[in-house]
Amino acid sequence: MRDDLEHAQDGGPAASDSALPGKRDIFYESTDGLRLYAADYGPEDAALTVLCMHGLTRNHKDFEPLIRQLDLPCRFVAVDVRGRGLSDRDPNRAYSPDVYVGDMVTLLNKLETSKVSLIGTSMGGLMAMIMSQAMKDRIQGIVLNDVGPAVNPAGVKRIAGYTSGVRSFPDWQAAADAIQSSQHTAFPDFTGTDWIAFARQTCRET
């Protein structure tokens, strides 16, 4: 079993399929030729489209519980940025928020979406802030999660500590235990079941 915590450099598909009904797969090509992925939920002709952008080591599946809980008549598009989830790895390692934002523009153009609201977690929030300036007329609203205008150096150091390599585990419980050891302060109320679910969203079976 492979731990895909270092998605910034080495991507791979997430572990389990979505239980959400009506999920559609979107594959599109970036301007530099990568095959990128997004998951599409809800009515395609909805009045509101919400683009969901994940954190540094995450993938589109992080937003499925939120989409299920909101249960709104919106179109939710949750991305796997390059190098994560079902999106191609970049042989040139062009992994930066500016590049990711360019990919989001390509995706929105493919969807022919003139107006969009954004949900961004951590790195995805940085992307949302860049997009709010780069395409003001296109953005209807922004929700930021786990990010602000200033980056805490201690937080950056902590992230670097658990994204320093690719790890393997003998089973899902071992993967969950490893993730819990680095993430427990961020999710103090998680149960054992929550950590297993987190592991299945983060790792892929090989």
PDB file of C-alpha atoms in Angstrom:
ATOM      1  CA  MET A   1       0.000   0.000   0.000  1.00  0.00           C
ATOM      2  CA  ARG A   2       1.411   3.322  -0.990  1.00  0.00           C
ATOM      3  CA  ASP A   3       1.041   6.552   0.989  1.00  0.00           C
ATOM      4  CA  ASP A   4       0.384   9.422  -1.434  1.00  0.00           C
ATOM      5  CA  LEU A   5       1.034  12.183   1.074  1.00  0.00           C
ATOM      6  CA  GLU A   6       3.641  13.671  -1.264  1.00  0.00           C
ATOM      7  CA  HIS A   7       1.214  14.404  -4.051  1.00  0.00           C
ATOM      8  CA  ALA A   8       3.069  17.627  -4.798  1.00  0.00           C
ATOM      9  CA  GLN A   9       5.781  15.536  -6.394  1.00  0.00           C
ATOM     10  CA  ASP A  10       4.235  12.150  -6.974  1.00  0.00           C
ATOM     11  CA  GLY A  11       0.549  11.664  -7.666  1.00  0.00           C
ATOM     12  CA  GLY A  12      -1.653   8.588  -7.745  1.00  0.00           C
ATOM     13  CA  PRO A  13      -5.328   7.693  -7.752  1.00  0.00           C
ATOM     14  CA  ALA A  14      -7.266   7.935  -4.532  1.00  0.00           C
ATOM     15  CA  ALA A  15      -8.330   4.744  -2.872  1.00  0.00           C
ATOM     16  CA  SER A  16     -12.102   4.448  -3.129  1.00  0.00           C
ATOM     17  CA  ASP A  17     -14.918   5.437  -5.473  1.00  0.00           C
ATOM     18  CA  SER A  18     -17.450   8.070  -4.548  1.00  0.00           C
ATOM     19  CA  ALA A  19     -20.745   7.080  -2.961  1.00  0.00           C
ATOM     20  CA  LEU A  20     -22.339  10.296  -4.188  1.00  0.00           C
ATOM     21  CA  PRO A  21     -24.948   9.687  -6.894  1.00  0.00           C
ATOM     22  CA  GLY A  22     -24.575  11.322 -10.270  1.00  0.00           C
ATOM     23  CA  LYS A  23     -20.831  11.849 -10.101  1.00  0.00           C
ATOM     24  CA  ARG A  24     -19.302  12.552 -13.515  1.00  0.00           C
ATOM     25  CA  ASP A  25     -15.630  12.320 -14.440  1.00  0.00           C
ATOM     26  CA  ILE A  26     -14.009  15.214 -16.279  1.00  0.00           C
ATOM     27  CA  PHE A  27     -10.646  14.782 -17.971  1.00  0.00           C
ATOM     28  CA  TYR A  28      -9.098  17.788 -19.664  1.00  0.00           C
ATOM     29  CA  GLU A  29      -5.720  18.775 -21.074  1.00  0.00           C
ATOM     30  CA  SER A  30      -3.567  21.494 -19.573  1.00  0.00           C
ATOM     31  CA  THR A  31      -1.770  24.004 -21.769  1.00  0.00           C
ATOM     32  CA  ASP A  32       1.446  21.996 -21.321  1.00  0.00           C
ATOM     33  CA  GLY A  33      -0.145  18.690 -22.288  1.00  0.00           C
ATOM     34  CA  LEU A  34      -1.014  17.018 -18.977  1.00  0.00           C
ATOM     35  CA  ARG A  35      -4.213  15.002 -18.566  1.00  0.00           C
ATOM     36  CA  LEU A  36      -5.968  16.489 -15.549  1.00  0.00           C
ATOM     37  CA  TYR A  37      -9.014  15.349 -13.608  1.00  0.00           C
ATOM     38  CA  ALA A  38     -12.029  16.875 -11.903  1.00  0.00           C
ATOM     39  CA  ALA A  39     -15.151  15.309 -10.389  1.00  0.00           C
ATOM     40  CA  ASP A  40     -18.470  16.865 -11.394  1.00  0.00           C
ATOM     41  CA  TYR A  41     -21.511  16.656  -9.085  1.00  0.00           C
ATOM     42  CA  GLY A  42     -25.024  18.024  -9.349  1.00  0.00           C
ATOM     43  CA  PRO A  43     -27.027  19.396 -12.271  1.00  0.00           C
ATOM     44  CA  GLU A  44     -24.900  20.647 -15.154  1.00  0.00           C
ATOM     45  CA  ASP A  45     -27.398  23.433 -15.821  1.00  0.00           C
ATOM     46  CA  ALA A  46     -27.460  24.673 -12.208  1.00  0.00           C
ATOM     47  CA  ALA A  47     -27.591  28.419 -11.649  1.00  0.00           C
ATOM     48  CA  LEU A  48     -24.510  28.230  -9.406  1.00  0.00           C
ATOM     49  CA  THR A  49     -21.238  26.406 -10.114  1.00  0.00           C
ATOM     50  CA  VAL A  50     -18.844  25.903  -7.199  1.00  0.00           C
ATOM     51  CA  LEU A  51     -15.196  25.041  -7.886  1.00  0.00           C
ATOM     52  CA  CYS A  52     -13.606  23.118  -4.991  1.00  0.00           C
ATOM     53  CA  MET A  53      -9.806  23.187  -4.649  1.00  0.00           C
ATOM     54  CA  HIS A  54      -7.982  20.980  -2.141  1.00  0.00           C
ATOM     55  CA  GLY A  55      -4.894  21.353   0.022  1.00  0.00           C
ATOM     56  CA  LEU A  56      -1.287  20.518  -0.776  1.00  0.00           C
ATOM     57  CA  THR A  57      -1.363  16.767  -0.159  1.00  0.00           C
ATOM     58  CA  ARG A  58      -5.049  16.126  -0.780  1.00  0.00           C
ATOM     59  CA  ASN A  59      -7.468  15.365  -3.639  1.00  0.00           C
ATOM     60  CA  HIS A  60     -11.047  15.933  -4.786  1.00  0.00           C
ATOM     61  CA  LYS A  61     -12.514  13.355  -2.411  1.00  0.00           C
ATOM     62  CA  ASP A  62     -12.042  15.719   0.534  1.00  0.00           C
ATOM     63  CA  PHE A  63     -15.077  17.682  -0.647  1.00  0.00           C
ATOM     64  CA  GLU A  64     -17.528  14.797  -0.977  1.00  0.00           C
ATOM     65  CA  PRO A  65     -18.701  14.910   2.679  1.00  0.00           C
ATOM     66  CA  LEU A  66     -19.273  18.672   2.339  1.00  0.00           C
ATOM     67  CA  ILE A  67     -21.199  18.291  -0.909  1.00  0.00           C
ATOM     68  CA  ARG A  68     -23.319  15.551   0.641  1.00  0.00           C
ATOM     69  CA  GLN A  69     -23.989  17.627   3.763  1.00  0.00           C
ATOM     70  CA  LEU A  70     -24.903  20.820   1.886  1.00  0.00           C
ATOM     71  CA  ASP A  71     -27.284  18.988  -0.443  1.00  0.00           C
ATOM     72  CA  LEU A  72     -27.760  22.119  -2.552  1.00  0.00           C
ATOM     73  CA  PRO A  73     -29.029  22.347  -6.159  1.00  0.00           C
ATOM     74  CA  CYS A  74     -25.595  23.530  -7.270  1.00  0.00           C
ATOM     75  CA  ARG A  75     -23.014  22.148  -9.623  1.00  0.00           C
ATOM     76  CA  PHE A  76     -19.905  21.252  -7.642  1.00  0.00           C
ATOM     77  CA  VAL A  77     -16.655  20.668  -9.521  1.00  0.00           C
ATOM     78  CA  ALA A  78     -13.900  19.256  -7.281  1.00  0.00           C
ATOM     79  CA  VAL A  79     -10.449  19.100  -8.820  1.00  0.00           C
ATOM     80  CA  ASP A  80      -7.340  16.974  -8.527  1.00  0.00           C
ATOM     81  CA  VAL A  81      -4.586  19.481  -9.238  1.00  0.00           C
ATOM     82  CA  ARG A  82      -1.638  18.258 -11.285  1.00  0.00           C
ATOM     83  CA  GLY A  83       0.371  15.581  -9.525  1.00  0.00           C
ATOM     84  CA  ARG A  84      -2.511  14.537  -7.273  1.00  0.00           C
ATOM     85  CA  GLY A  85      -5.287  11.984  -7.415  1.00  0.00           C
ATOM     86  CA  LEU A  86      -6.239  11.017 -10.963  1.00  0.00           C
ATOM     87  CA  SER A  87      -4.346  13.886 -12.608  1.00  0.00           C
ATOM     88  CA  ASP A  88      -1.043  13.338 -14.392  1.00  0.00           C
ATOM     89  CA  ARG A  89       2.245  13.950 -12.669  1.00  0.00           C
ATOM     90  CA  ASP A  90       4.243  16.779 -14.165  1.00  0.00           C
ATOM     91  CA  PRO A  91       7.650  15.597 -15.456  1.00  0.00           C
ATOM     92  CA  ASN A  92       8.839  19.202 -15.240  1.00  0.00           C
ATOM     93  CA  ARG A  93       7.647  19.481 -11.624  1.00  0.00           C
ATOM     94  CA  ALA A  94       5.817  22.742 -12.312  1.00  0.00           C
ATOM     95  CA  TYR A  95       4.003  22.633  -8.995  1.00  0.00           C
ATOM     96  CA  SER A  96       3.037  26.118  -7.826  1.00  0.00           C
ATOM     97  CA  PRO A  97      -0.230  27.974  -7.155  1.00  0.00           C
ATOM     98  CA  ASP A  98       0.214  30.156 -10.237  1.00  0.00           C
ATOM     99  CA  VAL A  99       0.466  27.083 -12.456  1.00  0.00           C
ATOM    100  CA  TYR A 100      -2.514  25.454 -10.745  1.00  0.00           C
ATOM    101  CA  VAL A 101      -4.573  28.603 -11.316  1.00  0.00           C
ATOM    102  CA  GLY A 102      -3.743  28.420 -15.014  1.00  0.00           C
ATOM    103  CA  ASP A 103      -5.090  24.869 -15.008  1.00  0.00           C
ATOM    104  CA  MET A 104      -8.285  26.072 -13.312  1.00  0.00           C
ATOM    105  CA  VAL A 105      -8.774  28.662 -16.057  1.00  0.00           C
ATOM    106  CA  THR A 106      -8.386  25.905 -18.652  1.00  0.00           C
ATOM    107  CA  LEU A 107     -10.978  23.796 -16.814  1.00  0.00           C
ATOM    108  CA  LEU A 108     -13.491  26.634 -16.495  1.00  0.00           C
ATOM    109  CA  ASN A 109     -13.088  27.418 -20.187  1.00  0.00           C
ATOM    110  CA  LYS A 110     -13.710  23.758 -21.031  1.00  0.00           C
ATOM    111  CA  LEU A 111     -16.873  23.847 -18.934  1.00  0.00           C
ATOM    112  CA  GLU A 112     -17.877  27.146 -20.573  1.00  0.00           C
ATOM    113  CA  THR A 113     -18.466  28.571 -17.107  1.00  0.00           C
ATOM    114  CA  SER A 114     -18.561  32.362 -17.091  1.00  0.00           C
ATOM    115  CA  LYS A 115     -19.318  32.729 -13.361  1.00  0.00           C
ATOM    116  CA  VAL A 116     -18.108  30.544 -10.515  1.00  0.00           C
ATOM    117  CA  SER A 117     -17.885  30.473  -6.736  1.00  0.00           C
ATOM    118  CA  LEU A 118     -14.780  29.035  -5.080  1.00  0.00           C
ATOM    119  CA  ILE A 119     -14.106  26.848  -2.057  1.00  0.00           C
ATOM    120  CA  GLY A 120     -10.409  26.570  -1.263  1.00  0.00           C
ATOM    121  CA  THR A 121      -8.727  24.622   1.527  1.00  0.00           C
ATOM    122  CA  SER A 122      -5.175  25.594   2.502  1.00  0.00           C
ATOM    123  CA  MET A 123      -3.277  25.622  -0.818  1.00  0.00           C
ATOM    124  CA  GLY A 124      -6.631  25.716  -2.593  1.00  0.00           C
ATOM    125  CA  GLY A 125      -7.402  28.869  -0.638  1.00  0.00           C
ATOM    126  CA  LEU A 126      -4.211  30.473  -1.933  1.00  0.00           C
ATOM    127  CA  MET A 127      -5.350  29.555  -5.428  1.00  0.00           C
ATOM    128  CA  ALA A 128      -8.729  31.151  -4.735  1.00  0.00           C
ATOM    129  CA  MET A 129      -7.083  34.380  -3.603  1.00  0.00           C
ATOM    130  CA  ILE A 130      -4.994  34.509  -6.770  1.00  0.00           C
ATOM    131  CA  MET A 131      -8.065  33.836  -8.893  1.00  0.00           C
ATOM    132  CA  SER A 132      -9.991  36.602  -7.125  1.00  0.00           C
ATOM    133  CA  GLN A 133      -7.476  39.078  -8.503  1.00  0.00           C
ATOM    134  CA  ALA A 134      -6.715  37.457 -11.846  1.00  0.00           C
ATOM    135  CA  MET A 135     -10.350  37.008 -12.914  1.00  0.00           C
ATOM    136  CA  LYS A 136     -12.437  39.339 -10.769  1.00  0.00           C
ATOM    137  CA  ASP A 137     -15.362  39.462 -13.188  1.00  0.00           C
ATOM    138  CA  ARG A 138     -15.684  35.677 -13.144  1.00  0.00           C
ATOM    139  CA  ILE A 139     -15.743  35.068  -9.375  1.00  0.00           C
ATOM    140  CA  GLN A 140     -19.086  35.261  -7.560  1.00  0.00           C
ATOM    141  CA  GLY A 141     -17.888  34.361  -4.081  1.00  0.00           C
ATOM    142  CA  ILE A 142     -15.120  32.648  -2.124  1.00  0.00           C
ATOM    143  CA  VAL A 143     -15.009  30.392   0.932  1.00  0.00           C
ATOM    144  CA  LEU A 144     -11.540  30.020   2.479  1.00  0.00           C
ATOM    145  CA  ASN A 145     -10.741  27.111   4.801  1.00  0.00           C
ATOM    146  CA  ASP A 146      -7.559  26.626   6.834  1.00  0.00           C
ATOM    147  CA  VAL A 147      -5.724  29.530   5.201  1.00  0.00           C
ATOM    148  CA  GLY A 148      -5.261  33.262   5.571  1.00  0.00           C
ATOM    149  CA  PRO A 149      -3.336  36.087   3.898  1.00  0.00           C
ATOM    150  CA  ALA A 150      -0.154  35.250   5.834  1.00  0.00           C
ATOM    151  CA  VAL A 151       1.608  31.880   5.889  1.00  0.00           C
ATOM    152  CA  ASN A 152       2.836  30.665   9.279  1.00  0.00           C
ATOM    153  CA  PRO A 153       6.462  29.438   9.000  1.00  0.00           C
ATOM    154  CA  ALA A 154       5.830  26.857  11.728  1.00  0.00           C
ATOM    155  CA  GLY A 155       2.970  25.437   9.697  1.00  0.00           C
ATOM    156  CA  VAL A 156       5.130  25.255   6.592  1.00  0.00           C
ATOM    157  CA  LYS A 157       7.802  23.391   8.563  1.00  0.00           C
ATOM    158  CA  ARG A 158       5.223  20.934   9.896  1.00  0.00           C
ATOM    159  CA  ILE A 159       3.886  20.242   6.397  1.00  0.00           C
ATOM    160  CA  ALA A 160       7.416  19.721   5.090  1.00  0.00           C
ATOM    161  CA  GLY A 161       7.939  17.139   7.814  1.00  0.00           C
ATOM    162  CA  TYR A 162       5.171  14.843   6.604  1.00  0.00           C
ATOM    163  CA  THR A 163       5.621  15.389   2.856  1.00  0.00           C
ATOM    164  CA  SER A 164       9.302  14.476   2.753  1.00  0.00           C
ATOM    165  CA  GLY A 165       8.885  11.112   1.081  1.00  0.00           C
ATOM    166  CA  VAL A 166       6.631   8.314  -0.115  1.00  0.00           C
ATOM    167  CA  ARG A 167       5.802   5.645   2.447  1.00  0.00           C
ATOM    168  CA  SER A 168       4.254   2.179   2.302  1.00  0.00           C
ATOM    169  CA  PHE A 169       2.078   0.444   4.884  1.00  0.00           C
ATOM    170  CA  PRO A 170       1.011  -3.190   5.339  1.00  0.00           C
ATOM    171  CA  ASP A 171      -2.682  -2.363   5.751  1.00  0.00           C
ATOM    172  CA  TRP A 172      -5.222   0.445   6.108  1.00  0.00           C
ATOM    173  CA  GLN A 173      -4.941   0.550   9.896  1.00  0.00           C
ATOM    174  CA  ALA A 174      -1.199   1.155   9.704  1.00  0.00           C
ATOM    175  CA  ALA A 175      -1.776   3.932   7.176  1.00  0.00           C
ATOM    176  CA  ALA A 176      -4.438   5.480   9.412  1.00  0.00           C
ATOM    177  CA  ASP A 177      -2.126   5.335  12.433  1.00  0.00           C
ATOM    178  CA  ALA A 178       0.673   7.083  10.523  1.00  0.00           C
ATOM    179  CA  ILE A 179      -1.623   9.836   9.297  1.00  0.00           C
ATOM    180  CA  GLN A 180      -3.099  10.293  12.761  1.00  0.00           C
ATOM    181  CA  SER A 181       0.379  10.754  14.240  1.00  0.00           C
ATOM    182  CA  SER A 182       1.012  13.787  12.026  1.00  0.00           C
ATOM    183  CA  GLN A 183      -2.514  15.206  11.819  1.00  0.00           C
ATOM    184  CA  HIS A 184      -4.101  14.610  15.236  1.00  0.00           C
ATOM    185  CA  THR A 185      -3.685  18.193  16.418  1.00  0.00           C
ATOM    186  CA  ALA A 186      -5.614  19.446  13.391  1.00  0.00           C
ATOM    187  CA  PHE A 187      -8.453  16.944  13.895  1.00  0.00           C
ATOM    188  CA  PRO A 188      -8.710  16.337  17.654  1.00  0.00           C
ATOM    189  CA  ASP A 189     -12.270  14.983  17.464  1.00  0.00           C
ATOM    190  CA  PHE A 190     -11.583  12.302  14.855  1.00  0.00           C
ATOM    191  CA  THR A 191     -12.524   8.745  15.785  1.00  0.00           C
ATOM    192  CA  GLY A 192     -10.797   5.586  14.632  1.00  0.00           C
ATOM    193  CA  THR A 193     -13.352   5.303  11.849  1.00  0.00           C
ATOM    194  CA  ASP A 194     -12.572   8.864  10.749  1.00  0.00           C
ATOM    195  CA  TRP A 195      -8.852   8.111  10.514  1.00  0.00           C
ATOM    196  CA  ILE A 196      -9.501   5.007   8.416  1.00  0.00           C
ATOM    197  CA  ALA A 197     -11.659   7.101   6.073  1.00  0.00           C
ATOM    198  CA  PHE A 198      -8.910   9.741   5.949  1.00  0.00           C
ATOM    199  CA  ALA A 199      -6.378   7.053   5.017  1.00  0.00           C
ATOM    200  CA  ARG A 200      -8.614   5.743   2.241  1.00  0.00           C
ATOM    201  CA  GLN A 201      -8.902   9.271   0.842  1.00  0.00           C
ATOM    202  CA  THR A 202      -5.136   9.749   0.994  1.00  0.00           C
ATOM    203  CA  CYS A 203      -3.581   6.432  -0.055  1.00  0.00           C
ATOM    204  CA  ARG A 204      -3.970   3.966  -2.867  1.00  0.00           C
ATOM    205  CA  GLU A 205      -3.676   0.205  -2.717  1.00  0.00           C
ATOM    206  CA  THR A 206      -0.912  -1.369  -4.814  1.00  0.00           C
TER     207      THR A 206
END
